[in-house]
Amino acid sequence: MSAPATTIRETVTMTHAALFDLDGTLVDTPRAIVETFAAAFGALGESPRPEAEVRATIGLPLEQAFAKLLGVPQDDPRVGEGVAHYQEAFRTVILPRARSLVFPGVEEGLADLQDHGLTLAVVTSKFHASADALLTAAGLRDRFAVLIGADDVTHPKPHPEPGLTALDLLGARPGGAVMVGDTTHDLRMAHAAGMRSVAVTYGVHGRTELASARPSFTARTFTEVVDHITGVLPADDVIEALLDDSTHHIEFNGHLTNHVKHAVVALAGLGVQPQRVKAYHDNYIRMTPYGCAVEPARPAERTIDDDTWLDLLGRRQDWAAYVEFFDRREREIGMAALLGHYMPALLPGWVGALQHAAIHLGWALDAGNRRMALEGLAYLAYAHVDCHPERAAVSAARAGERPMETLLRIAAFWEAEQPGLGAWVEEQVGDDSAAAAGVHPELLRSGLQSRIARMLATGHPLMYDLPGWTAAEDPAGTWDDLAHLVTLLYLAEPGDFLLLHLVTALHAMRTVSDALPPEQRPAVVRAYWTGVLGVLFSRAHFAAPGKLAALDALFASATDDVTDPRWQREWEWHIARAVEEEEEHNPKLVYVMRDLWHRTGGRSVFRVAAGQFTATPPLPVTFEQPPAD
């Protein structure tokens, strides 16, 4: 069963979540489970299995447990019979005793967590109905907003799907969540899903076995669990304060984007401690990697309203006034309606500010922060650079083409047409080109942004000859294909600053797409693809089709076992490196790649790309001129 689609909430807020295993974590059922297995084996005409063997299967789905204890495949008829006998015995052996089996401190602790603003869920290897009955009989069911059983997912624990499904339903991110459990299955699921984990030693697995799964914290009692969670997750109000900050301008030294909130979202999402994130933030504010400080906020110079909001589109004037405008409108109609109403006009300009305006909005929606989302909308208006999706049309000849086939076709065209095509691009984007007259003076100072703006103004037929996949009504699968495509582009030229922006912008555009009404989502895909081609063409060269095809063949079907501790350690190394990087694009790279790795069930290409860090590019000689803003 696939995870449900995430939808934006009317009020953008960050949700902190605590997920719990059931047996051996909330309810002291292991001994009763041994008795229940014994009753089931008796009904099958089998002798009871040793207690140690039975306890070793606790945490696994019943079918897996019976197959293991019987020594038969899961599709053996006796497995199904055993499960049926177990469920009958469960109703007569465990349910009547459920309230007395609740571990000390659980009832009070769950209430305390809710008082601290956390949303709670149960993620168990029990069938949903059995887990629901046990929680109800124990008097705990009303504490949990979500219950995920083994039959609610395709891949049970330790696969990350149960945890990620619960987070989707809660509207929470892995970086704001913790999983509590008594077995390595719980802990490995948590790590594979990108969550913190708390191991409890009073359940099935002992301290040594639990330590092998590398929990974030180990607790001896449920009270220690609660004390740890309330001491860690609510501290993320530090993160909210950083994202709510309004004391700095969105740019500095002219057109350079103030990226620091993107880094905060990435580091928090990677599970970095809030105080360490704040230190990273404060260091960036004092001195960016470009050698200059972030600039203070500028006051609004006018009042923008619905009649005038398009007048300044792309003119790089009065960002603060745009923020105030979207703030007023959001209070009137809510965030979902705000996005649905204004994004159709803003979407064609997503490439502006080297895609950072779109990144600012999309990552704000990912983090659930209202202030940052309003800033992103304002930045899209302020820095709007039109990619002209109205010039594009879906080609009947490309109806069955897939994204990778489209990329290879365009790469082959470039290879065949060089050097003439590269010379044509240079003619279009050169300082004396006709398109330069329509580019904002500050972008002429920037180098990269001016080339992109001029390429988008001129265009090329290949940019507008759209394949059929850009018109899919449900673009969820298309985004996965595009993620593979842009990651291969980045691996073909690792560390390339422009290509890295396409990766982090994809995460943003996908999040924006999910936040819009379904009928508007295909337009996000089309705008993204048109803009991507504009960026790629502006460089006057293209990755070789042979190299892209070889990388695709290498990674197309390569998948990691997401429960393997080796990959957990590798992600820990990537995160540790990212925290030490002054170049904030590197934490963003790791965050996006880990999200894609989880989302796609461990596609190896994303793990490999996560380690390909970039360096801050030197400023062009045009920066010797003063800013034009």
Short mmCIF file of N, CA, C and O in Angstrom, two decimals, residues 242-287:
data_model
loop_
_atom_site.label_atom_id
_atom_site.label_comp_id
_atom_site.label_asym_id
_atom_site.label_seq_id
_atom_site.Cartn_x
_atom_site.Cartn_y
_atom_site.Cartn_z
N LEU A 242 13.93 30.86 14.18
CA LEU A 242 14.85 31.22 13.09
C LEU A 242 14.09 31.43 11.78
O LEU A 242 14.38 32.35 11.01
N LEU A 243 13.10 30.55 11.52
CA LEU A 243 12.34 30.67 10.28
C LEU A 243 11.36 31.84 10.33
O LEU A 243 10.99 32.39 9.29
N ASP A 244 10.93 32.22 11.53
CA ASP A 244 10.01 33.35 11.69
C ASP A 244 10.73 34.70 11.64
O ASP A 244 10.08 35.75 11.55
N ASP A 245 12.06 34.70 11.70
CA ASP A 245 12.82 35.94 11.79
C ASP A 245 12.51 36.87 10.62
O ASP A 245 12.44 36.45 9.46
N SER A 246 12.35 38.15 10.92
CA SER A 246 12.02 39.14 9.87
C SER A 246 13.00 40.31 9.88
O SER A 246 12.68 41.38 9.37
N THR A 247 14.18 40.09 10.45
CA THR A 247 15.10 41.21 10.64
C THR A 247 16.14 41.34 9.52
O THR A 247 17.01 42.20 9.59
N HIS A 248 16.04 40.46 8.49
CA HIS A 248 17.03 40.52 7.41
C HIS A 248 16.35 40.58 6.05
O HIS A 248 15.26 40.04 5.86
N HIS A 249 17.04 41.23 5.11
CA HIS A 249 16.55 41.32 3.74
C HIS A 249 16.73 39.97 3.04
O HIS A 249 17.56 39.15 3.44
N ILE A 250 15.98 39.75 1.98
CA ILE A 250 16.03 38.48 1.26
C ILE A 250 17.30 38.37 0.42
O ILE A 250 17.68 37.27 0.01
N GLU A 251 17.99 39.48 0.15
CA GLU A 251 19.21 39.46 -0.65
C GLU A 251 20.29 40.30 0.03
O GLU A 251 20.01 41.06 0.95
N PHE A 252 21.53 40.16 -0.46
CA PHE A 252 22.63 40.99 0.04
C PHE A 252 23.60 41.21 -1.12
O PHE A 252 23.64 40.43 -2.08
N ASN A 253 24.36 42.29 -1.03
CA ASN A 253 25.31 42.66 -2.09
C ASN A 253 24.65 42.59 -3.46
O ASN A 253 25.14 41.95 -4.38
N GLY A 254 23.51 43.24 -3.55
CA GLY A 254 22.79 43.23 -4.81
C GLY A 254 21.85 42.04 -4.89
O GLY A 254 20.89 41.93 -4.13
N HIS A 255 22.16 41.10 -5.80
CA HIS A 255 21.22 40.03 -6.11
C HIS A 255 21.51 38.71 -5.40
O HIS A 255 20.83 37.72 -5.63
N LEU A 256 22.54 38.64 -4.55
CA LEU A 256 22.85 37.37 -3.88
C LEU A 256 21.76 37.03 -2.87
O LEU A 256 21.39 37.84 -2.03
N THR A 257 21.27 35.81 -2.94
CA THR A 257 20.14 35.41 -2.10
C THR A 257 20.59 35.08 -0.69
O THR A 257 21.59 34.39 -0.49
N ASN A 258 19.82 35.55 0.27
CA ASN A 258 20.01 35.16 1.68
C ASN A 258 19.47 33.73 1.83
O ASN A 258 18.27 33.53 1.98
N HIS A 259 20.36 32.75 1.80
CA HIS A 259 19.96 31.34 1.80
C HIS A 259 19.75 30.75 3.18
O HIS A 259 19.42 29.57 3.30
N VAL A 260 19.98 31.48 4.24
CA VAL A 260 20.20 30.84 5.53
C VAL A 260 18.98 30.04 6.00
O VAL A 260 19.12 29.01 6.65
N LYS A 261 17.78 30.50 5.68
CA LYS A 261 16.61 29.74 6.13
C LYS A 261 16.51 28.39 5.43
O LYS A 261 16.00 27.43 6.01
N HIS A 262 17.01 28.30 4.21
CA HIS A 262 17.02 27.01 3.52
C HIS A 262 17.93 26.04 4.28
O HIS A 262 17.60 24.86 4.46
N ALA A 263 19.09 26.54 4.74
CA ALA A 263 20.00 25.70 5.51
C ALA A 263 19.37 25.28 6.83
O ALA A 263 19.56 24.14 7.28
N VAL A 264 18.63 26.16 7.46
CA VAL A 264 17.96 25.82 8.72
C VAL A 264 16.97 24.67 8.50
O VAL A 264 16.93 23.72 9.28
N VAL A 265 16.17 24.78 7.44
CA VAL A 265 15.21 23.70 7.14
C VAL A 265 15.95 22.39 6.90
O VAL A 265 15.56 21.33 7.42
N ALA A 266 17.04 22.44 6.12
CA ALA A 266 17.78 21.23 5.80
C ALA A 266 18.39 20.61 7.05
O ALA A 266 18.25 19.40 7.31
N LEU A 267 19.09 21.41 7.85
CA LEU A 267 19.77 20.87 9.03
C LEU A 267 18.77 20.34 10.06
O LEU A 267 18.98 19.28 10.64
N ALA A 268 17.67 21.08 10.25
CA ALA A 268 16.65 20.58 11.18
C ALA A 268 16.04 19.29 10.66
O ALA A 268 15.81 18.35 11.43
N GLY A 269 15.80 19.22 9.35
CA GLY A 269 15.24 18.02 8.76
C GLY A 269 16.18 16.84 8.83
O GLY A 269 15.74 15.68 8.82
N LEU A 270 17.47 17.10 8.92
CA LEU A 270 18.47 16.03 9.05
C LEU A 270 18.67 15.61 10.49
O LEU A 270 19.49 14.72 10.77
N GLY A 271 17.95 16.24 11.41
CA GLY A 271 18.02 15.84 12.81
C GLY A 271 19.13 16.48 13.60
O GLY A 271 19.45 16.04 14.71
N VAL A 272 19.74 17.55 13.06
CA VAL A 272 20.79 18.25 13.79
C VAL A 272 20.17 18.98 14.98
O VAL A 272 19.08 19.56 14.87
N GLN A 273 20.86 18.97 16.11
CA GLN A 273 20.33 19.59 17.32
C GLN A 273 20.05 21.08 17.09
O GLN A 273 20.84 21.79 16.45
N PRO A 274 18.93 21.57 17.61
CA PRO A 274 18.53 22.96 17.34
C PRO A 274 19.59 24.00 17.67
O PRO A 274 19.77 24.95 16.91
N GLN A 275 20.30 23.83 18.77
CA GLN A 275 21.30 24.84 19.12
C GLN A 275 22.46 24.84 18.11
O GLN A 275 23.05 25.89 17.84
N ARG A 276 22.77 23.67 17.58
CA ARG A 276 23.82 23.61 16.55
C ARG A 276 23.33 24.29 15.27
O ARG A 276 24.10 24.95 14.57
N VAL A 277 22.04 24.11 14.95
CA VAL A 277 21.46 24.79 13.78
C VAL A 277 21.51 26.30 13.98
O VAL A 277 21.86 27.05 13.06
N LYS A 278 21.20 26.75 15.19
CA LYS A 278 21.23 28.19 15.46
C LYS A 278 22.65 28.74 15.30
O LYS A 278 22.85 29.83 14.77
N ALA A 279 23.64 27.97 15.77
CA ALA A 279 25.02 28.43 15.61
C ALA A 279 25.39 28.55 14.13
O ALA A 279 26.08 29.51 13.73
N TYR A 280 24.94 27.60 13.33
CA TYR A 280 25.18 27.65 11.88
C TYR A 280 24.53 28.90 11.30
O TYR A 280 25.14 29.63 10.51
N HIS A 281 23.29 29.14 11.69
CA HIS A 281 22.54 30.31 11.22
C HIS A 281 23.26 31.60 11.58
O HIS A 281 23.47 32.48 10.74
N ASP A 282 23.67 31.72 12.84
CA ASP A 282 24.27 32.97 13.31
C ASP A 282 25.61 33.22 12.61
O ASP A 282 25.96 34.38 12.32
N ASN A 283 26.36 32.15 12.34
CA ASN A 283 27.62 32.30 11.65
C ASN A 283 27.41 32.81 10.23
O ASN A 283 28.15 33.68 9.73
N TYR A 284 26.38 32.30 9.57
CA TYR A 284 26.06 32.75 8.20
C TYR A 284 25.64 34.21 8.20
O TYR A 284 26.04 34.98 7.32
N ILE A 285 24.84 34.61 9.17
CA ILE A 285 24.38 35.99 9.25
C ILE A 285 25.57 36.94 9.41
O ILE A 285 25.64 38.01 8.78
N ARG A 286 26.54 36.54 10.23
CA ARG A 286 27.71 37.40 10.46
C ARG A 286 28.57 37.53 9.21
O ARG A 286 29.06 38.60 8.89
N MET A 287 28.76 36.40 8.51
CA MET A 287 29.64 36.42 7.35
C MET A 287 29.28 35.26 6.43
O MET A 287 29.54 34.09 6.75
#
